Short mmCIF file of N, CA and C in Angstrom, two decimals:
data_model
loop_
_atom_site.label_atom_id
_atom_site.label_comp_id
_atom_site.label_asym_id
_atom_site.label_seq_id
_atom_site.Cartn_x
_atom_site.Cartn_y
_atom_site.Cartn_z
N MET U 1 170.84 63.52 61.38
CA MET U 1 169.93 62.61 62.02
C MET U 1 169.53 63.14 63.40
N LEU U 2 170.42 63.12 64.40
CA LEU U 2 170.13 63.66 65.73
C LEU U 2 170.98 64.91 65.95
N ARG U 3 170.69 65.94 65.22
CA ARG U 3 171.51 67.13 65.30
C ARG U 3 171.50 67.73 66.70
N GLY U 4 170.32 67.80 67.32
CA GLY U 4 170.24 68.34 68.69
C GLY U 4 171.00 67.46 69.67
N GLY U 5 170.91 66.15 69.49
CA GLY U 5 171.61 65.20 70.35
C GLY U 5 173.11 65.32 70.20
N THR U 6 173.57 65.56 68.97
CA THR U 6 175.00 65.71 68.73
C THR U 6 175.54 66.93 69.45
N ALA U 7 174.78 68.02 69.42
CA ALA U 7 175.20 69.24 70.11
C ALA U 7 175.27 69.00 71.61
N VAL U 8 174.31 68.27 72.15
CA VAL U 8 174.29 67.98 73.58
C VAL U 8 175.49 67.11 73.93
N LEU U 9 175.78 66.11 73.10
CA LEU U 9 176.93 65.25 73.35
C LEU U 9 178.23 66.04 73.32
N ARG U 10 178.35 66.95 72.37
CA ARG U 10 179.56 67.78 72.30
C ARG U 10 179.70 68.64 73.55
N ARG U 11 178.57 69.24 73.99
CA ARG U 11 178.58 70.08 75.19
C ARG U 11 178.96 69.25 76.41
N ALA U 12 178.40 68.06 76.53
CA ALA U 12 178.70 67.20 77.68
C ALA U 12 180.16 66.78 77.66
N ALA U 13 180.69 66.45 76.48
CA ALA U 13 182.07 66.01 76.38
C ALA U 13 183.05 67.14 76.68
N SER U 14 182.65 68.37 76.39
CA SER U 14 183.54 69.50 76.63
C SER U 14 183.34 70.12 78.00
N GLY U 15 182.52 69.53 78.83
CA GLY U 15 182.30 70.07 80.17
C GLY U 15 181.25 71.14 80.20
N GLY U 16 180.38 71.17 79.21
CA GLY U 16 179.28 72.13 79.21
C GLY U 16 179.57 73.38 78.42
N GLY U 17 180.82 73.60 78.06
CA GLY U 17 181.17 74.76 77.25
C GLY U 17 181.19 76.07 78.01
N HIS U 18 181.11 76.03 79.32
CA HIS U 18 181.13 77.25 80.13
C HIS U 18 182.29 77.19 81.09
N GLY U 19 182.94 78.31 81.32
CA GLY U 19 183.98 78.39 82.35
C GLY U 19 185.23 77.61 81.99
N GLN U 20 186.25 78.32 81.59
CA GLN U 20 187.51 77.68 81.25
C GLN U 20 188.06 76.93 82.45
N GLY U 21 188.54 75.72 82.24
CA GLY U 21 189.15 74.96 83.31
C GLY U 21 188.16 74.39 84.30
N GLN U 22 186.92 74.39 83.97
CA GLN U 22 185.90 73.88 84.88
C GLN U 22 186.14 72.41 85.15
N GLY U 23 186.14 72.05 86.42
CA GLY U 23 186.28 70.66 86.81
C GLY U 23 187.72 70.19 86.93
N GLN U 24 188.70 71.03 86.59
CA GLN U 24 190.08 70.61 86.70
C GLN U 24 190.47 70.58 88.17
N GLY U 25 191.15 69.52 88.57
CA GLY U 25 191.60 69.40 89.94
C GLY U 25 190.50 68.98 90.89
N SER U 26 189.32 68.71 90.40
CA SER U 26 188.21 68.30 91.24
C SER U 26 188.14 66.79 91.31
N SER U 27 187.95 66.25 92.51
CA SER U 27 187.85 64.80 92.66
C SER U 27 186.41 64.33 92.53
N LEU U 28 185.46 65.25 92.41
CA LEU U 28 184.06 64.88 92.27
C LEU U 28 183.77 64.41 90.86
N ALA U 29 182.91 63.41 90.74
CA ALA U 29 182.52 62.91 89.42
C ALA U 29 181.60 63.91 88.75
N GLN U 30 181.82 64.12 87.46
CA GLN U 30 180.98 65.03 86.71
C GLN U 30 179.67 64.32 86.38
N PRO U 31 178.53 64.91 86.73
CA PRO U 31 177.24 64.24 86.49
C PRO U 31 176.87 64.23 85.01
N LEU U 32 175.92 63.38 84.70
CA LEU U 32 175.40 63.26 83.35
C LEU U 32 174.55 64.47 83.00
N GLU U 33 174.67 64.93 81.78
CA GLU U 33 173.80 66.00 81.27
C GLU U 33 172.38 65.42 81.20
N PRO U 34 171.41 65.96 81.97
CA PRO U 34 170.06 65.38 82.02
C PRO U 34 169.38 65.24 80.67
N SER U 35 169.64 66.14 79.74
CA SER U 35 168.97 66.07 78.44
C SER U 35 169.44 64.87 77.61
N LEU U 36 170.56 64.24 77.99
CA LEU U 36 171.04 63.07 77.25
C LEU U 36 170.14 61.86 77.46
N LEU U 37 169.43 61.79 78.57
CA LEU U 37 168.60 60.63 78.86
C LEU U 37 167.54 60.38 77.80
N ARG U 38 167.12 61.42 77.09
CA ARG U 38 166.13 61.25 76.02
C ARG U 38 166.67 60.39 74.90
N PHE U 39 167.98 60.40 74.69
CA PHE U 39 168.60 59.73 73.54
C PHE U 39 169.26 58.40 73.89
N LEU U 40 169.58 58.19 75.15
CA LEU U 40 170.35 57.01 75.54
C LEU U 40 169.46 55.81 75.81
N VAL U 41 169.83 54.69 75.24
CA VAL U 41 169.17 53.42 75.50
C VAL U 41 170.26 52.37 75.72
N CYS U 42 169.90 51.29 76.37
CA CYS U 42 170.83 50.19 76.58
C CYS U 42 171.22 49.60 75.23
N PRO U 43 172.51 49.44 74.97
CA PRO U 43 172.92 48.87 73.67
C PRO U 43 172.52 47.40 73.51
N LEU U 44 172.23 46.72 74.60
CA LEU U 44 171.84 45.31 74.52
C LEU U 44 170.34 45.12 74.32
N SER U 45 169.54 45.83 75.12
CA SER U 45 168.08 45.64 75.06
C SER U 45 167.36 46.71 74.26
N LYS U 46 168.05 47.81 73.98
CA LYS U 46 167.45 48.97 73.28
C LYS U 46 166.33 49.61 74.10
N ARG U 47 166.37 49.43 75.42
CA ARG U 47 165.36 50.00 76.33
C ARG U 47 165.94 51.22 77.03
N PRO U 48 165.07 52.15 77.48
CA PRO U 48 165.54 53.33 78.21
C PRO U 48 166.28 52.93 79.48
N LEU U 49 167.17 53.82 79.91
CA LEU U 49 167.95 53.61 81.11
C LEU U 49 167.53 54.59 82.20
N ARG U 50 167.74 54.20 83.45
CA ARG U 50 167.44 55.08 84.59
C ARG U 50 168.77 55.63 85.10
N TYR U 51 168.79 56.96 85.32
CA TYR U 51 170.00 57.60 85.84
C TYR U 51 169.96 57.59 87.35
N GLU U 52 171.00 57.06 87.97
CA GLU U 52 171.13 57.04 89.42
C GLU U 52 172.14 58.11 89.81
N GLU U 53 171.62 59.22 90.33
CA GLU U 53 172.47 60.37 90.64
C GLU U 53 173.45 60.06 91.76
N ALA U 54 173.05 59.28 92.74
CA ALA U 54 173.90 58.99 93.90
C ALA U 54 175.19 58.26 93.49
N THR U 55 175.10 57.38 92.50
CA THR U 55 176.27 56.61 92.07
C THR U 55 176.80 57.07 90.72
N ASN U 56 176.10 58.00 90.07
CA ASN U 56 176.47 58.53 88.76
C ASN U 56 176.60 57.39 87.74
N GLU U 57 175.51 56.61 87.63
CA GLU U 57 175.47 55.46 86.73
C GLU U 57 174.15 55.40 86.00
N LEU U 58 174.14 54.71 84.87
CA LEU U 58 172.92 54.44 84.11
C LEU U 58 172.56 52.97 84.34
N ILE U 59 171.30 52.73 84.67
CA ILE U 59 170.87 51.39 85.08
C ILE U 59 169.80 50.85 84.15
N ASN U 60 170.00 49.61 83.72
CA ASN U 60 168.98 48.85 83.02
C ASN U 60 168.47 47.84 84.03
N GLU U 61 167.33 48.15 84.65
CA GLU U 61 166.81 47.30 85.71
C GLU U 61 166.32 45.95 85.17
N GLU U 62 165.85 45.95 83.95
CA GLU U 62 165.33 44.71 83.34
C GLU U 62 166.42 43.65 83.22
N LEU U 63 167.62 44.05 82.78
CA LEU U 63 168.73 43.12 82.60
C LEU U 63 169.67 43.08 83.81
N GLY U 64 169.52 44.05 84.73
CA GLY U 64 170.41 44.10 85.89
C GLY U 64 171.81 44.53 85.53
N ILE U 65 171.91 45.49 84.60
CA ILE U 65 173.21 45.99 84.12
C ILE U 65 173.35 47.46 84.50
N VAL U 66 174.56 47.84 84.92
CA VAL U 66 174.85 49.22 85.31
C VAL U 66 176.02 49.72 84.48
N TYR U 67 175.81 50.85 83.78
CA TYR U 67 176.85 51.47 82.97
C TYR U 67 177.44 52.66 83.71
N PRO U 68 178.77 52.74 83.80
CA PRO U 68 179.39 53.87 84.51
C PRO U 68 179.36 55.15 83.68
N ILE U 69 179.40 56.27 84.37
CA ILE U 69 179.53 57.58 83.72
C ILE U 69 180.86 58.15 84.18
N ILE U 70 181.76 58.39 83.23
CA ILE U 70 183.10 58.86 83.54
C ILE U 70 183.29 60.25 82.96
N ASP U 71 183.57 61.21 83.84
CA ASP U 71 183.74 62.61 83.43
C ASP U 71 182.55 63.11 82.64
N GLY U 72 181.34 62.70 83.04
CA GLY U 72 180.12 63.16 82.40
C GLY U 72 179.76 62.42 81.12
N ILE U 73 180.57 61.42 80.75
CA ILE U 73 180.34 60.68 79.51
C ILE U 73 179.95 59.24 79.85
N PRO U 74 178.77 58.79 79.42
CA PRO U 74 178.36 57.41 79.69
C PRO U 74 179.23 56.42 78.93
N ASN U 75 179.72 55.41 79.62
CA ASN U 75 180.48 54.34 78.98
C ASN U 75 179.49 53.22 78.68
N MET U 76 179.00 53.20 77.45
CA MET U 76 177.93 52.28 77.06
C MET U 76 178.45 51.00 76.43
N ILE U 77 179.70 50.69 76.63
CA ILE U 77 180.26 49.44 76.12
C ILE U 77 179.84 48.33 77.07
N PRO U 78 179.14 47.32 76.57
CA PRO U 78 178.64 46.25 77.45
C PRO U 78 179.72 45.61 78.32
N GLU U 79 180.93 45.48 77.81
CA GLU U 79 182.02 44.88 78.60
C GLU U 79 182.43 45.76 79.78
N ALA U 80 182.14 47.05 79.71
CA ALA U 80 182.48 47.98 80.79
C ALA U 80 181.39 48.01 81.87
N ALA U 81 180.24 47.43 81.58
CA ALA U 81 179.12 47.44 82.51
C ALA U 81 179.35 46.42 83.62
N ARG U 82 178.68 46.64 84.74
CA ARG U 82 178.71 45.66 85.82
C ARG U 82 177.28 45.19 86.06
N THR U 83 177.14 44.08 86.74
CA THR U 83 175.81 43.59 87.06
C THR U 83 175.41 44.10 88.44
N THR U 84 174.12 44.26 88.63
CA THR U 84 173.63 44.72 89.93
C THR U 84 173.58 43.56 90.89
N GLN U 85 173.50 43.88 92.15
CA GLN U 85 173.41 42.87 93.20
C GLN U 85 171.95 42.60 93.53
N LYS U 86 171.12 42.64 92.52
CA LYS U 86 169.68 42.47 92.67
C LYS U 86 169.35 41.02 92.99
N LYS U 87 168.65 40.81 94.11
CA LYS U 87 168.25 39.47 94.51
C LYS U 87 166.80 39.25 94.15
N PRO U 88 166.47 38.15 93.48
CA PRO U 88 165.07 37.89 93.16
C PRO U 88 164.31 37.58 94.45
N PRO U 89 163.06 38.05 94.55
CA PRO U 89 162.29 37.80 95.77
C PRO U 89 162.00 36.31 95.93
N ALA U 90 162.20 35.82 97.15
CA ALA U 90 161.92 34.40 97.43
C ALA U 90 160.42 34.22 97.54
N GLU U 91 159.90 33.23 96.84
CA GLU U 91 158.46 33.01 96.84
C GLU U 91 157.99 32.57 98.21
N GLY U 92 156.98 33.26 98.74
CA GLY U 92 156.33 32.89 99.99
C GLY U 92 157.20 33.07 101.22
N SER U 93 158.35 33.73 101.11
CA SER U 93 159.21 33.84 102.28
C SER U 93 158.59 34.69 103.37
N LYS U 94 157.93 35.79 103.03
CA LYS U 94 157.30 36.64 104.03
C LYS U 94 156.00 36.03 104.54
N GLU U 95 155.26 35.39 103.67
CA GLU U 95 154.00 34.80 104.08
C GLU U 95 154.21 33.63 105.04
N SER U 96 155.27 32.83 104.81
CA SER U 96 155.49 31.66 105.64
C SER U 96 155.99 32.03 107.04
N GLU U 97 156.59 33.23 107.19
CA GLU U 97 157.08 33.67 108.49
C GLU U 97 155.96 34.22 109.35
N GLN U 98 154.85 34.63 108.75
CA GLN U 98 153.78 35.27 109.53
C GLN U 98 152.81 34.30 110.11
#
């Protein structure tokens, strides 16, 4: 079915397949393989996700859900996700101050 995607997932899970011991002893989070974004969608909404490099997370802005990426592997289990601190804009708040 997704033969190319399976190969990418295997490469991402194995640390890219280059350099023995790569990433061992490192406290830095392993980033997501960029080519995985083509295949990943939110398991709840089935919509594409946005990768946030600064926090190493996948974000569904529509639902306000953030999925963690652990050792380069996205944890797409809804129970593992957190909600964003997104505040809805207050209607007329800026206009009434001016």
